[in-house]
Amino acid sequence: MGSYTSPTLVALAPASMHWFPGQAAFVPAGSFEIAVLAGQRLSGSPPPAHVLMIEDDPAIAEMYRVQLEHDGYRVTIATTAEVGFATVAERAPDIVLLDLLLPDRSGFEVLESLNQRFPNHPPVVILSNYGEPSMIDRGRSLGAVEYLVKSRVTPADISGQIPTWIELGRRGGQGES
Amino acid sequence: MTQAAVLLQNLAAAGFVALGIAIAYRWYRERGRAQAMLALSLITLALVAALGRVGDPLHPSALLSAIEVVGFLLSGYFVLLFRNEFIPLGTFAFQAANLLLALSIVVGIIDVTVLARADPLINQVIGLVLIATWAIFTGEPIARFWLASRRLPAVQRARMRFLSFGFAVLIAILFVSVLGGSALQSPTAIVVVELLVLAVVPAIYVSFAPPPLLRRIWRMGEENELRAAIQDLLIFSPTRQVLAERATTWAVRLLGGNAGFITDPDGNVIAHSGIDPVGAAHLMTKQAADPTGARRRVVVVPLPMTDGQGSLAVVAGQFTPLFGSEEVSQLKAYASSVSAGLERARVTERMAAIESNKTQFLNLASHELRGPVTVIRGYVSMLEGGLLGHLNERGRKAAVVMSAKVSEMNDLIEEMIEAARLEDGGLTLRLVESDLRDAAREAAASVAPLLEPTHRLDLDLPDRKVRVNIDIDRTKTIIANLLSNAIKYSPAGGSITCHVRARAGIARVAVSDHGLGIAPEDMHTLFTRFGRVITPETEHLKGTGLGLFLGRQLARLQGGDITVISAPGKGSTFTLHLPSAVHSEAPADGTPAGAAKHIDGVGAEERSRTTLR
C-alpha cells in the first residue's frame, strides 16, 4: 500500500473531511480520557450507570454494548419503541440512547411520549443516520440533550460523553422546549 | 334624378337578391340551424326586395303584394327564431310571437286585397302596424345581440354589431318611409333612402360571413394580448397541467366559445374550462359518433403529442355565432403552439422527475450506507483501541488502514448527502465572520495523512487576518477538497501550494500543483455533478466526482466561485474566491514575506518558513 507513511499520524489526524461537522455535535478531543475516568469512577462502590439503548439494528446495538460494558456501564437494548417505553417505566435507566428509525414509530414520537408520560425521564441522546438541520432542531426542541450522527462518532466518543450527558440531565438540561 | 332613383331602387333590390343568394350559398356550405334561420330571414327579405321591383307600381297585383307582405313578416320572424337558437324564448313569448305573426299576416293580406282601394290613411296605419310587428321581431334580438357582444372576442363582437346595425337601419328606413308618406316620394329622398339600404347590404353580409381580411382587422386589437399569451404558453407555464388549463382558457377566448377542453390521446380530459370533465367526455363521444351534427356546437382540432394525438375542443357559447372554417383554421394554428408548449412542459417535467429521482436515490443510498459504516467504524476503532483483544504489529497496521479507509468512505457518503441536500434545496449555510487563514490551516492539517513522502505542501498565508463571512466548516471542506485533489492528481509527487490572499474586496485561496493537469476539452465536465475527468493516468483514482461540483456550488452560495487554470502535464491551479467581509483590514497582498507554513509528507508539523517562489 504505502500511501500512508506514518500510522500514528493517520490515527491522530482528524477525519480528513467533515462535510457537515458543525451541525451534529462535534466530539471534543480527549473524550477518550473522560471515558477512562468514568470507567474508573464506576468501578468503585456506586452502582454502574444504566444505559438504555433503543435501537432496532442488532449489529449496531451489539457494537455499542461492547464498548459501553467495557467502560463499566450496564446496558439494556430495546429493539422497538414499545420495549423501550416499558424499560423506561420499569427499570429507570440513567440515560437513553435513542435511534430515530424504529420499526413501530419514530424516535421523535418516542421522545414526545416520554415528555408527556414521564416528565422526569432520564436524559435522551439521539443517535441517528440522519443529520439534516431540521431533524437536529426538532430533536433539540423536544429536549434531547444531544443529537449525533452515528457514522461520525465512534463508540468510545459516545461512551466518553455519557457522564456529561447524565450530568446535563440532572441539571435539568432536558425537558425544555 | 327620377332615373337615378329608379336605378338605385333596382340596385338596392339587386343588392338584397345578391345578399340572399350569397347567404344561401354560405348556408349550403356550412349548415347549421341558427345559421339557417338567419339565412332564411335574409333570403325572404331579398325575395321581398326583388318582388318590389316586379310589376307595375301603380297597379300592383294582389297576389304579388300578398306574397311580399308574408315574406316581409316572415323575414322578421326568422330573425326572432335566429335569436331563439341562442337565447331560447319563453313559451309565452314564443306563443305571443306566433299569434302576432298570424294576426299580422291576416291583416297584411286583407290590406293588400280587400282594403287595396281604401283610404290611404287606413293603408298607412296598417302599414305601420306591420312594420311595428317586424320591428318587434327584429328589434328585440338585435338589442340583445348588441348587449351580448360586449363580452365577446373582437371578431364575434364585430359580427354581432354589424348584424344589429344592419337591421336597425332597415327598421329605421321602413318607419321613416311609411311615416314620411308622399314627402318621401321625391326622387332625392328615394336616392338617399336607397343609398342607405345599399349600405346595409354589405353590413349584413359581413356579419354573416366576414372575409378574412376584415376578421384580421377586427382582431388586431386582441393580437398583442394573444401573442403574449402564446409566449407564456410556450415559455413560462410551470407544469403541463397548468399549461393545458391556460391553453384551454385562451382557446375559448380566441373563438368566443362558452367552454373548452383538452383530451390526451387516450381520450382522457386533461384540462377543461367552463365544462366539467364528464360533460366534455360526453361531447367527445357524441362528436365521434356524429361529426357533422356536433360541428355546430363543438369545434375539435387535433393536438399532436409524442404519445399520440390528443384534441383541443371549444364548445360554442350562447351568443357565439357558429363556428366556421375560419375559426377551425385559427384554432388549428393555435393548437400547434399548444402542442409545442405541452411537449416542452412534458420534457421539463420528465427531466425534473429524473433529477429528483437521482437526488432521492443519492439521499437514500447515502443514508443507508451510514448504518454499515457506523458498525465497521465502531469495531475498527475498538480494534485500534485494543478493546477487542491485543493485536500483533500487522494487525494494528491493518486496523489503522481500515480506519483510514472507513473515514474516506464516510467522507464520500457525506459528499453524496451534501450533493443531495444542495439539489433538494435543503442546504442552509451558517455564515460567520471568520479568518480564512484558519480555514486553510485546518484544511491543510486534515489532508496531511494523504501526503506521500514525495509530496510537499506549502501553506502561504499573509500576516494579517483575512476576514470573510463564510460557513467555516464548508469552506474548510472546499479547501480540503482542492488540496486532496491536488495530492491525488500529483501521483508523481511534487510541490503543492495553498496560497491565501485578499485584494480589492475578494479573498482568494489558490491551490496549485505540478501534477497531471487537465486537457482543455475536459474542462467543461470538471464542475458538473459526477463529472470526473477519466484519462489513462486518472482512471485508477477514486472519487465520486462530486467534490468540485459541491465546492463550486457552495462557493457560489457564499457569494464566491471556484476558477481553474490548467496545462496538461504541467499542473493546475484551482482558486476559491470569496467576498471579503465588509470591514476587512488593509489587504496584506504585496508583502509576500509573511510567515508561511510548511507541511510535508513526513512530519505534518508546522515550521516557519520565509522563502517563497
Short mmCIF file of N, CA and C in Angstrom, two decimals, chain B residues 101-172:
data_model
loop_
_atom_site.label_atom_id
_atom_site.label_comp_id
_atom_site.label_asym_id
_atom_site.label_seq_id
_atom_site.Cartn_x
_atom_site.Cartn_y
_atom_site.Cartn_z
N LEU B 101 -97.55 36.96 -35.44
CA LEU B 101 -97.21 36.69 -36.85
C LEU B 101 -98.48 36.36 -37.63
N ALA B 102 -99.30 35.45 -37.05
CA ALA B 102 -100.53 35.02 -37.74
C ALA B 102 -101.45 36.21 -37.97
N LEU B 103 -101.66 36.99 -36.90
CA LEU B 103 -102.55 38.14 -37.00
C LEU B 103 -102.07 39.12 -38.05
N SER B 104 -100.75 39.42 -38.00
CA SER B 104 -100.26 40.45 -38.91
C SER B 104 -100.28 39.96 -40.35
N ILE B 105 -100.11 38.64 -40.54
CA ILE B 105 -100.22 38.10 -41.91
C ILE B 105 -101.64 38.29 -42.43
N VAL B 106 -102.61 37.96 -41.56
CA VAL B 106 -104.02 38.12 -41.95
C VAL B 106 -104.32 39.58 -42.27
N VAL B 107 -103.90 40.45 -41.35
CA VAL B 107 -104.15 41.89 -41.55
C VAL B 107 -103.47 42.37 -42.81
N GLY B 108 -102.26 41.92 -43.04
CA GLY B 108 -101.48 42.34 -44.20
C GLY B 108 -102.16 41.92 -45.49
N ILE B 109 -102.65 40.64 -45.52
CA ILE B 109 -103.30 40.15 -46.74
C ILE B 109 -104.60 40.92 -47.00
N ILE B 110 -105.34 41.15 -45.90
CA ILE B 110 -106.58 41.94 -46.04
C ILE B 110 -106.25 43.32 -46.61
N ASP B 111 -105.19 43.87 -46.09
CA ASP B 111 -104.79 45.21 -46.50
C ASP B 111 -104.52 45.28 -48.00
N VAL B 112 -103.78 44.31 -48.53
CA VAL B 112 -103.44 44.40 -49.96
C VAL B 112 -104.52 43.87 -50.88
N THR B 113 -105.52 43.18 -50.32
CA THR B 113 -106.61 42.67 -51.18
C THR B 113 -107.87 43.48 -50.98
N VAL B 114 -108.57 43.22 -49.88
CA VAL B 114 -109.87 43.85 -49.62
C VAL B 114 -109.73 45.36 -49.51
N LEU B 115 -108.70 45.80 -48.78
CA LEU B 115 -108.57 47.22 -48.50
C LEU B 115 -107.64 47.93 -49.48
N ALA B 116 -107.38 47.27 -50.61
CA ALA B 116 -106.42 47.84 -51.55
C ALA B 116 -106.85 49.23 -52.02
N ARG B 117 -108.15 49.41 -52.13
CA ARG B 117 -108.61 50.70 -52.64
C ARG B 117 -109.15 51.59 -51.51
N ALA B 118 -108.91 51.26 -50.31
CA ALA B 118 -109.44 52.02 -49.18
C ALA B 118 -108.67 53.33 -49.01
N ASP B 119 -109.09 54.05 -48.00
CA ASP B 119 -108.45 55.31 -47.66
C ASP B 119 -106.94 55.11 -47.43
N PRO B 120 -106.11 55.94 -48.06
CA PRO B 120 -104.66 55.79 -47.87
C PRO B 120 -104.25 55.82 -46.39
N LEU B 121 -105.03 56.55 -45.59
CA LEU B 121 -104.70 56.64 -44.16
C LEU B 121 -104.77 55.26 -43.51
N ILE B 122 -105.86 54.51 -43.88
CA ILE B 122 -106.00 53.16 -43.32
C ILE B 122 -104.80 52.31 -43.73
N ASN B 123 -104.48 52.44 -45.04
CA ASN B 123 -103.32 51.70 -45.52
C ASN B 123 -102.05 52.06 -44.76
N GLN B 124 -101.93 53.35 -44.49
CA GLN B 124 -100.73 53.81 -43.78
C GLN B 124 -100.69 53.24 -42.37
N VAL B 125 -101.86 53.25 -41.69
CA VAL B 125 -101.92 52.72 -40.31
C VAL B 125 -101.58 51.23 -40.31
N ILE B 126 -102.21 50.51 -41.27
CA ILE B 126 -101.93 49.08 -41.32
C ILE B 126 -100.44 48.84 -41.63
N GLY B 127 -99.94 49.65 -42.56
CA GLY B 127 -98.50 49.54 -42.88
C GLY B 127 -97.66 49.74 -41.63
N LEU B 128 -98.01 50.73 -40.83
CA LEU B 128 -97.28 50.99 -39.59
C LEU B 128 -97.35 49.79 -38.65
N VAL B 129 -98.57 49.22 -38.56
CA VAL B 129 -98.74 48.05 -37.68
C VAL B 129 -97.83 46.90 -38.14
N LEU B 130 -97.81 46.68 -39.47
CA LEU B 130 -96.98 45.59 -39.99
C LEU B 130 -95.49 45.84 -39.71
N ILE B 131 -95.08 47.11 -39.95
CA ILE B 131 -93.67 47.44 -39.71
C ILE B 131 -93.34 47.33 -38.23
N ALA B 132 -94.29 47.73 -37.38
CA ALA B 132 -94.06 47.62 -35.94
C ALA B 132 -93.86 46.17 -35.56
N THR B 133 -94.69 45.29 -36.14
CA THR B 133 -94.53 43.86 -35.87
C THR B 133 -93.13 43.39 -36.27
N TRP B 134 -92.76 43.80 -37.50
CA TRP B 134 -91.44 43.42 -38.00
C TRP B 134 -90.35 43.97 -37.07
N ALA B 135 -90.57 45.24 -36.60
CA ALA B 135 -89.59 45.88 -35.72
C ALA B 135 -89.49 45.14 -34.39
N ILE B 136 -90.63 44.60 -33.93
CA ILE B 136 -90.59 43.83 -32.68
C ILE B 136 -89.79 42.54 -32.91
N PHE B 137 -90.11 41.86 -34.02
CA PHE B 137 -89.42 40.60 -34.31
C PHE B 137 -87.91 40.79 -34.44
N THR B 138 -87.50 41.89 -35.06
CA THR B 138 -86.06 42.06 -35.28
C THR B 138 -85.39 42.92 -34.20
N GLY B 139 -86.13 43.92 -33.69
CA GLY B 139 -85.54 44.87 -32.74
C GLY B 139 -85.10 44.21 -31.44
N GLU B 140 -85.96 43.34 -30.93
CA GLU B 140 -85.60 42.69 -29.65
C GLU B 140 -84.32 41.88 -29.80
N PRO B 141 -84.21 41.01 -30.83
CA PRO B 141 -82.96 40.25 -30.99
C PRO B 141 -81.74 41.14 -31.18
N ILE B 142 -81.85 42.19 -32.03
CA ILE B 142 -80.63 42.96 -32.29
C ILE B 142 -80.19 43.73 -31.04
N ALA B 143 -81.14 44.16 -30.22
CA ALA B 143 -80.76 44.83 -28.98
C ALA B 143 -80.01 43.85 -28.09
N ARG B 144 -80.53 42.63 -28.01
CA ARG B 144 -79.88 41.61 -27.19
C ARG B 144 -78.48 41.27 -27.72
N PHE B 145 -78.41 41.12 -29.04
CA PHE B 145 -77.10 40.79 -29.63
C PHE B 145 -76.09 41.89 -29.35
N TRP B 146 -76.54 43.12 -29.47
CA TRP B 146 -75.63 44.24 -29.23
C TRP B 146 -75.12 44.20 -27.79
N LEU B 147 -76.03 43.96 -26.86
CA LEU B 147 -75.62 43.92 -25.45
C LEU B 147 -74.67 42.75 -25.19
N ALA B 148 -75.02 41.60 -25.78
CA ALA B 148 -74.21 40.40 -25.53
C ALA B 148 -72.84 40.53 -26.16
N SER B 149 -72.74 41.30 -27.24
CA SER B 149 -71.48 41.36 -27.97
C SER B 149 -70.35 41.96 -27.13
N ARG B 150 -70.73 42.69 -26.08
CA ARG B 150 -69.69 43.34 -25.28
C ARG B 150 -68.72 42.35 -24.65
N ARG B 151 -69.18 41.16 -24.36
CA ARG B 151 -68.32 40.19 -23.67
C ARG B 151 -67.62 39.24 -24.62
N LEU B 152 -67.79 39.47 -25.91
CA LEU B 152 -67.25 38.51 -26.87
C LEU B 152 -65.91 38.96 -27.43
N PRO B 153 -65.15 38.00 -27.98
CA PRO B 153 -63.90 38.40 -28.63
C PRO B 153 -64.18 39.25 -29.85
N ALA B 154 -63.15 39.95 -30.30
CA ALA B 154 -63.30 41.01 -31.29
C ALA B 154 -64.11 40.60 -32.52
N VAL B 155 -63.80 39.45 -33.10
CA VAL B 155 -64.45 39.07 -34.36
C VAL B 155 -65.95 38.87 -34.13
N GLN B 156 -66.28 38.14 -33.08
CA GLN B 156 -67.68 37.89 -32.80
C GLN B 156 -68.42 39.19 -32.47
N ARG B 157 -67.70 40.01 -31.73
CA ARG B 157 -68.32 41.28 -31.34
C ARG B 157 -68.66 42.08 -32.59
N ALA B 158 -67.70 42.17 -33.50
CA ALA B 158 -67.92 42.95 -34.72
C ALA B 158 -69.06 42.36 -35.55
N ARG B 159 -69.09 41.03 -35.65
CA ARG B 159 -70.14 40.39 -36.43
C ARG B 159 -71.53 40.71 -35.86
N MET B 160 -71.64 40.57 -34.55
CA MET B 160 -72.90 40.85 -33.87
C MET B 160 -73.32 42.29 -34.11
N ARG B 161 -72.35 43.18 -34.02
CA ARG B 161 -72.69 44.60 -34.13
C ARG B 161 -73.09 44.97 -35.54
N PHE B 162 -72.42 44.38 -36.52
CA PHE B 162 -72.81 44.67 -37.91
C PHE B 162 -74.23 44.16 -38.18
N LEU B 163 -74.54 43.01 -37.63
CA LEU B 163 -75.88 42.46 -37.82
C LEU B 163 -76.91 43.39 -37.18
N SER B 164 -76.62 43.78 -35.93
CA SER B 164 -77.55 44.66 -35.22
C SER B 164 -77.71 45.98 -35.96
N PHE B 165 -76.57 46.49 -36.40
CA PHE B 165 -76.58 47.77 -37.10
C PHE B 165 -77.40 47.68 -38.39
N GLY B 166 -77.18 46.64 -39.16
CA GLY B 166 -77.89 46.48 -40.43
C GLY B 166 -79.40 46.46 -40.23
N PHE B 167 -79.85 45.64 -39.29
CA PHE B 167 -81.29 45.54 -39.06
C PHE B 167 -81.86 46.83 -38.47
N ALA B 168 -81.06 47.48 -37.61
CA ALA B 168 -81.52 48.74 -37.02
C ALA B 168 -81.78 49.78 -38.13
N VAL B 169 -80.85 49.82 -39.10
CA VAL B 169 -81.02 50.77 -40.20
C VAL B 169 -82.27 50.42 -41.00
N LEU B 170 -82.46 49.13 -41.26
CA LEU B 170 -83.65 48.71 -42.01
C LEU B 170 -84.93 49.12 -41.30
N ILE B 171 -84.98 48.90 -39.98
CA ILE B 171 -86.17 49.27 -39.20
C ILE B 171 -86.41 50.77 -39.35
N ALA B 172 -85.33 51.53 -39.17
CA ALA B 172 -85.45 52.99 -39.25
C ALA B 172 -85.97 53.42 -40.61
#
